[in-house]
């Protein structure tokens, strides 16, 4: 079997890998649940390639992510549920339905009007799905309901906090002014400080969670993606700490053999270099 630009070849490869008799034992053993971590990991590797500006890696990582879609679709086809064509049909139908300003009569809308229309269409879809499930005999309590429903538990915590806050904001449960969010953040810091003395793991976990949730809320009000902001902060920390290690290595030492004041000075040196390079 040869590589190909034809999507059907990828579908054929996955079918061969899943063949119970001649396929790959590992691939044959997988289930929807067992490959969840790989699907999530591949999405993050796509984001990583984009942030690094590595186009070659991006092409490869997008292929890995596409493979995950094909993998899930193949398992569904084997179970008689749907196939890859059904996945494509569903997303094309959704994109056409959600873009009447492109494919329909709702022309000439600005960005805010498009967002409002998108939200209304999604709400209509949600109601239609609920009616379909009800007519099929699926109990309403089988799926979460309410203003905060539809936010996957598998999302990273920062991203899920953002989605929950956005949904609450759409029904009016939100700060009118970003300064109120800043005040809330200070309040949460004070509550963490108040619990430090007791050293109660449960209380500290609770208060630090509230602090992080408030920080996400501040990011949202400032139109900053908290997940992207934290990834950037992680990268910055790694970059500056690597500078500290390199500078210590020049004198034949490692961080374990340096005191905090010296490492802090090298950290500030790295920070100054970054500022001058901007």
Tab-separated table of C-alpha atoms in Angstrom:
chain	number	residue	atom	x	y	z
A	1	UNK	CA	0.000	0.000	0.000
A	2	UNK	CA	1.439	3.380	-1.065
A	3	UNK	CA	1.038	6.874	0.453
A	4	UNK	CA	-1.540	9.041	-1.280
A	5	UNK	CA	-3.131	12.498	-1.203
A	6	UNK	CA	-6.527	10.784	-1.538
A	7	UNK	CA	-8.486	10.734	1.720
A	8	UNK	CA	-9.965	7.381	0.763
A	9	UNK	CA	-6.505	5.806	1.057
A	10	UNK	CA	-6.335	6.884	4.730
A	11	UNK	CA	-9.765	5.368	5.328
A	12	UNK	CA	-8.578	2.127	3.667
A	13	UNK	CA	-5.434	2.074	5.836
A	14	UNK	CA	-7.497	2.427	9.005
A	15	UNK	CA	-9.832	-0.350	7.872
A	16	UNK	CA	-6.786	-2.583	7.310
A	17	UNK	CA	-5.356	-1.719	10.729
A	18	UNK	CA	-8.677	-2.616	12.360
A	19	UNK	CA	-9.036	-5.943	10.494
A	20	UNK	CA	-9.604	-8.557	13.253
A	21	UNK	CA	-7.480	-11.198	11.507
A	22	UNK	CA	-4.763	-9.338	9.575
A	23	UNK	CA	-4.720	-5.937	11.250
A	24	UNK	CA	-2.587	-4.414	14.008
A	25	UNK	CA	-3.354	-6.038	17.400
A	26	UNK	CA	-3.076	-2.679	19.196
A	27	UNK	CA	-5.433	-0.885	16.805
A	28	UNK	CA	-7.941	-3.743	16.925
A	29	UNK	CA	-8.092	-3.561	20.742
A	30	UNK	CA	-8.907	0.156	20.892
A	31	UNK	CA	-12.305	1.637	21.761
A	32	UNK	CA	-13.781	5.153	21.650
A	33	UNK	CA	-12.846	5.598	25.296
A	34	UNK	CA	-9.329	4.189	25.070
A	35	UNK	CA	-8.172	6.632	22.383
A	36	UNK	CA	-9.604	9.761	24.021
A	37	UNK	CA	-6.178	10.695	25.474
A	38	UNK	CA	-4.557	10.376	22.041
A	39	UNK	CA	-7.220	12.530	20.390
A	40	UNK	CA	-6.740	15.273	22.988
A	41	UNK	CA	-2.939	14.989	22.795
A	42	UNK	CA	-2.956	15.366	19.002
A	43	UNK	CA	-5.062	18.538	19.234
A	44	UNK	CA	-2.513	20.005	21.635
A	45	UNK	CA	0.367	19.035	19.362
A	46	UNK	CA	-1.333	20.935	16.535
A	47	UNK	CA	-1.524	23.989	18.804
A	48	UNK	CA	2.121	23.538	19.771
A	49	UNK	CA	3.258	23.456	16.125
A	50	UNK	CA	1.287	26.624	15.407
A	51	UNK	CA	2.766	28.447	18.384
A	52	UNK	CA	6.289	27.425	17.345
A	53	UNK	CA	5.630	28.538	13.777
A	54	UNK	CA	6.797	25.146	12.466
A	55	UNK	CA	4.845	24.600	9.246
A	56	UNK	CA	6.352	21.157	8.550
A	57	UNK	CA	5.365	19.962	12.016
A	58	UNK	CA	1.916	21.515	11.578
A	59	UNK	CA	1.307	19.491	8.424
A	60	UNK	CA	2.338	16.297	10.225
A	61	UNK	CA	0.339	17.043	13.385
A	62	UNK	CA	-2.794	17.892	11.390
A	63	UNK	CA	-2.420	14.483	9.757
A	64	UNK	CA	-2.182	12.840	13.179
A	65	UNK	CA	-5.329	14.679	14.276
A	66	UNK	CA	-7.147	13.666	11.086
A	67	UNK	CA	-6.162	10.071	11.779
A	68	UNK	CA	-7.986	10.297	15.104
A	69	UNK	CA	-11.173	11.365	13.319
A	70	UNK	CA	-10.818	8.488	10.851
A	71	UNK	CA	-10.129	6.091	13.746
A	72	UNK	CA	-13.309	7.075	15.603
A	73	UNK	CA	-15.354	6.952	12.393
A	74	UNK	CA	-14.050	3.483	11.557
A	75	UNK	CA	-15.023	2.112	14.983
A	76	UNK	CA	-18.482	3.660	14.600
A	77	UNK	CA	-18.846	2.105	11.147
A	78	UNK	CA	-17.922	-1.312	12.536
A	79	UNK	CA	-20.675	-0.871	15.146
A	80	UNK	CA	-23.199	0.121	12.466
A	81	UNK	CA	-23.560	3.663	13.857
A	82	UNK	CA	-22.074	5.995	11.219
A	83	UNK	CA	-19.083	6.226	8.884
A	84	UNK	CA	-16.569	8.875	7.839
A	85	UNK	CA	-18.914	10.105	5.118
A	86	UNK	CA	-21.534	10.696	7.796
A	87	UNK	CA	-19.068	12.798	9.782
A	88	UNK	CA	-18.330	14.937	6.712
A	89	UNK	CA	-22.025	15.263	5.880
A	90	UNK	CA	-22.856	16.332	9.453
A	91	UNK	CA	-20.221	19.060	9.609
A	92	UNK	CA	-20.968	20.411	6.121
A	93	UNK	CA	-24.667	20.570	6.973
A	94	UNK	CA	-23.857	22.360	10.236
A	95	UNK	CA	-21.574	24.922	8.566
A	96	UNK	CA	-24.177	25.721	5.895
A	97	UNK	CA	-26.930	25.963	8.519
A	98	UNK	CA	-24.884	28.205	10.832
A	99	UNK	CA	-23.746	30.576	8.067
A	100	UNK	CA	-26.926	31.910	6.447
A	101	UNK	CA	-25.009	35.185	5.998
A	102	UNK	CA	-22.753	33.302	3.551
A	103	UNK	CA	-24.892	30.490	2.123
A	104	UNK	CA	-28.390	31.930	2.674
A	105	UNK	CA	-30.354	35.162	2.683
A	106	UNK	CA	-28.920	36.838	5.802
A	107	UNK	CA	-26.365	38.951	3.959
A	108	UNK	CA	-24.476	42.068	4.993
A	109	UNK	CA	-24.126	41.289	8.712
A	110	UNK	CA	-21.297	42.704	10.824
A	111	UNK	CA	-19.245	40.586	13.248
A	112	UNK	CA	-21.498	41.200	16.278
A	113	UNK	CA	-24.635	40.404	14.312
A	114	UNK	CA	-23.003	37.187	13.079
A	115	UNK	CA	-22.184	36.158	16.674
A	116	UNK	CA	-25.776	36.826	17.753
A	117	UNK	CA	-27.131	34.817	14.827
A	118	UNK	CA	-24.708	31.966	15.515
A	119	UNK	CA	-25.840	31.795	19.164
A	120	UNK	CA	-29.516	31.756	18.161
A	121	UNK	CA	-28.975	29.002	15.581
A	122	UNK	CA	-27.068	26.893	18.125
A	123	UNK	CA	-29.926	27.327	20.612
A	124	UNK	CA	-32.428	26.239	17.946
A	125	UNK	CA	-30.274	23.174	17.210
A	126	UNK	CA	-30.132	22.334	20.897
A	127	UNK	CA	-33.923	22.491	21.203
A	128	UNK	CA	-34.329	20.379	18.082
A	129	UNK	CA	-31.954	17.712	19.464
A	130	UNK	CA	-33.859	17.684	22.769
A	131	UNK	CA	-37.150	17.175	20.908
A	132	UNK	CA	-35.623	14.385	18.826
A	133	UNK	CA	-34.314	12.615	21.926
A	134	UNK	CA	-37.667	12.993	23.626
A	135	UNK	CA	-39.532	11.522	20.664
A	136	UNK	CA	-37.012	8.664	20.616
A	137	UNK	CA	-37.751	7.928	24.258
A	138	UNK	CA	-34.475	9.243	25.697
A	139	UNK	CA	-35.114	10.576	29.200
A	140	UNK	CA	-34.390	14.279	29.644
A	141	UNK	CA	-32.258	13.619	32.706
A	142	UNK	CA	-29.917	11.465	30.637
A	143	UNK	CA	-28.178	14.640	29.482
A	144	UNK	CA	-27.365	17.826	31.416
A	145	UNK	CA	-29.792	20.697	30.904
A	146	UNK	CA	-29.859	24.382	31.754
A	147	UNK	CA	-27.851	27.409	30.743
A	148	UNK	CA	-24.507	25.712	31.476
A	149	UNK	CA	-25.199	22.467	29.614
A	150	UNK	CA	-23.112	21.330	26.689
A	151	UNK	CA	-19.669	22.137	28.138
A	152	UNK	CA	-17.607	18.904	27.878
A	153	UNK	CA	-16.077	17.610	31.101
A	154	UNK	CA	-13.002	16.546	29.117
A	155	UNK	CA	-12.002	20.123	28.296
A	156	UNK	CA	-8.887	21.456	30.048
A	157	UNK	CA	-9.955	23.149	33.276
A	158	UNK	CA	-9.086	26.678	32.124
A	159	UNK	CA	-10.954	26.261	28.847
A	160	UNK	CA	-13.959	24.746	30.608
A	161	UNK	CA	-14.053	27.595	33.133
A	162	UNK	CA	-14.065	30.055	30.234
A	163	UNK	CA	-16.934	28.245	28.493
A	164	UNK	CA	-18.990	28.090	31.696
A	165	UNK	CA	-18.491	31.809	32.321
A	166	UNK	CA	-19.416	32.667	28.739
A	167	UNK	CA	-22.638	30.684	28.989
A	168	UNK	CA	-23.541	32.276	32.333
A	169	UNK	CA	-22.789	35.701	30.850
A	170	UNK	CA	-25.237	35.135	28.004
A	171	UNK	CA	-28.114	34.893	30.495
A	172	UNK	CA	-26.996	37.970	32.421
A	173	UNK	CA	-24.954	36.413	35.231
A	174	UNK	CA	-21.818	38.507	34.719
A	175	UNK	CA	-19.883	41.562	35.860
A	176	UNK	CA	-20.807	44.831	34.161
A	177	UNK	CA	-17.330	46.280	34.640
A	178	UNK	CA	-13.911	44.610	34.496
A	179	UNK	CA	-12.955	46.472	37.674
A	180	UNK	CA	-15.456	44.309	39.528
A	181	UNK	CA	-13.582	41.245	38.300
A	182	UNK	CA	-10.267	42.713	39.464
A	183	UNK	CA	-11.792	43.337	42.905
A	184	UNK	CA	-13.049	39.751	42.993
A	185	UNK	CA	-9.566	38.500	42.117
A	186	UNK	CA	-8.087	40.480	45.028
A	187	UNK	CA	-10.777	39.061	47.311
A	188	UNK	CA	-9.868	35.516	46.289
A	189	UNK	CA	-6.145	36.188	46.909
A	190	UNK	CA	-7.021	37.412	50.411
A	191	UNK	CA	-9.048	34.261	51.063
A	192	UNK	CA	-6.110	32.093	50.011
A	193	UNK	CA	-3.845	34.060	52.362
A	194	UNK	CA	-6.321	33.569	55.205
A	195	UNK	CA	-6.153	29.787	54.793
A	196	UNK	CA	-2.356	29.515	54.534
A	197	UNK	CA	-1.913	29.491	58.300
A	198	UNK	CA	-4.222	26.500	58.820
A	199	UNK	CA	-2.508	24.487	56.067
A	200	UNK	CA	-5.746	22.625	55.381
A	201	UNK	CA	-5.306	20.877	52.037
A	202	UNK	CA	-9.042	20.813	51.338
A	203	UNK	CA	-9.575	24.496	52.146
A	204	UNK	CA	-6.507	25.607	50.207
A	205	UNK	CA	-7.572	23.545	47.198
A	206	UNK	CA	-10.995	25.158	47.351
A	207	UNK	CA	-9.676	28.706	47.661
A	208	UNK	CA	-6.955	28.303	45.031
A	209	UNK	CA	-9.612	26.910	42.696
A	210	UNK	CA	-11.727	30.024	43.275
A	211	UNK	CA	-8.665	32.186	42.602
A	212	UNK	CA	-7.947	30.426	39.309
A	213	UNK	CA	-11.602	30.673	38.284
A	214	UNK	CA	-11.527	34.429	38.994
A	215	UNK	CA	-8.314	34.759	36.961
A	216	UNK	CA	-10.031	33.084	34.001
A	217	UNK	CA	-12.929	35.510	34.403
A	218	UNK	CA	-10.525	38.459	34.287
A	219	UNK	CA	-8.931	37.071	31.124
A	220	UNK	CA	-12.364	36.717	29.533
A	221	UNK	CA	-13.305	40.320	30.304
A	222	UNK	CA	-10.001	41.451	28.784
A	223	UNK	CA	-10.596	39.300	25.668
A	224	UNK	CA	-7.573	37.137	26.499
A	225	UNK	CA	-7.685	33.371	25.924
A	226	UNK	CA	-6.599	32.001	29.340
A	227	UNK	CA	-5.393	28.684	27.903
A	228	UNK	CA	-3.226	30.438	25.315
A	229	UNK	CA	-2.004	32.942	27.893
A	230	UNK	CA	-0.920	30.185	30.288
A	231	UNK	CA	0.788	28.239	27.494
A	232	UNK	CA	2.714	31.398	26.611
A	233	UNK	CA	3.621	31.910	30.262
A	234	UNK	CA	4.845	28.306	30.468
A	235	UNK	CA	7.013	28.813	27.385
A	236	UNK	CA	8.407	32.043	28.822
A	237	UNK	CA	9.264	30.320	32.105
A	238	UNK	CA	11.018	27.484	30.259
A	239	UNK	CA	12.964	29.940	28.114
A	240	UNK	CA	14.155	32.047	31.047
A	241	UNK	CA	15.010	29.078	33.244
A	242	UNK	CA	17.024	27.594	30.368
A	243	UNK	CA	18.995	30.862	30.320
A	244	UNK	CA	19.684	30.486	34.043
A	245	UNK	CA	20.932	26.928	33.473
A	246	UNK	CA	23.141	27.958	30.550
A	247	UNK	CA	24.737	30.809	32.481
A	248	UNK	CA	25.442	28.566	35.467
A	249	UNK	CA	26.857	25.883	33.177
A	250	UNK	CA	29.390	28.419	31.879
A	251	UNK	CA	31.046	28.203	35.293
A	252	UNK	CA	30.606	24.445	35.532
A	253	UNK	CA	27.640	24.540	37.909
A	254	UNK	CA	24.015	23.467	38.030
A	255	UNK	CA	20.983	25.117	39.705
A	256	UNK	CA	21.351	22.786	42.695
A	257	UNK	CA	24.734	24.353	43.431
A	258	UNK	CA	23.617	27.995	43.176
A	259	UNK	CA	21.769	30.101	45.717
A	260	UNK	CA	18.407	31.701	45.036
A	261	UNK	CA	19.790	35.245	44.825
A	262	UNK	CA	22.186	34.277	42.048
A	263	UNK	CA	19.503	32.455	40.088
A	264	UNK	CA	17.137	35.404	40.523
A	265	UNK	CA	19.814	37.737	39.123
A	266	UNK	CA	20.261	35.491	36.082
A	267	UNK	CA	16.465	35.329	35.684
A	268	UNK	CA	16.313	39.131	35.593
A	269	UNK	CA	19.156	39.078	33.075
A	270	UNK	CA	17.104	36.811	30.802
A	271	UNK	CA	14.065	39.039	31.276
A	272	UNK	CA	16.097	42.140	30.353
A	273	UNK	CA	17.444	40.489	27.212
A	274	UNK	CA	13.922	39.604	26.084
A	275	UNK	CA	12.766	43.169	26.605
A	276	UNK	CA	15.685	44.591	24.611
A	277	UNK	CA	15.027	42.106	21.813
A	278	UNK	CA	11.420	43.232	21.352
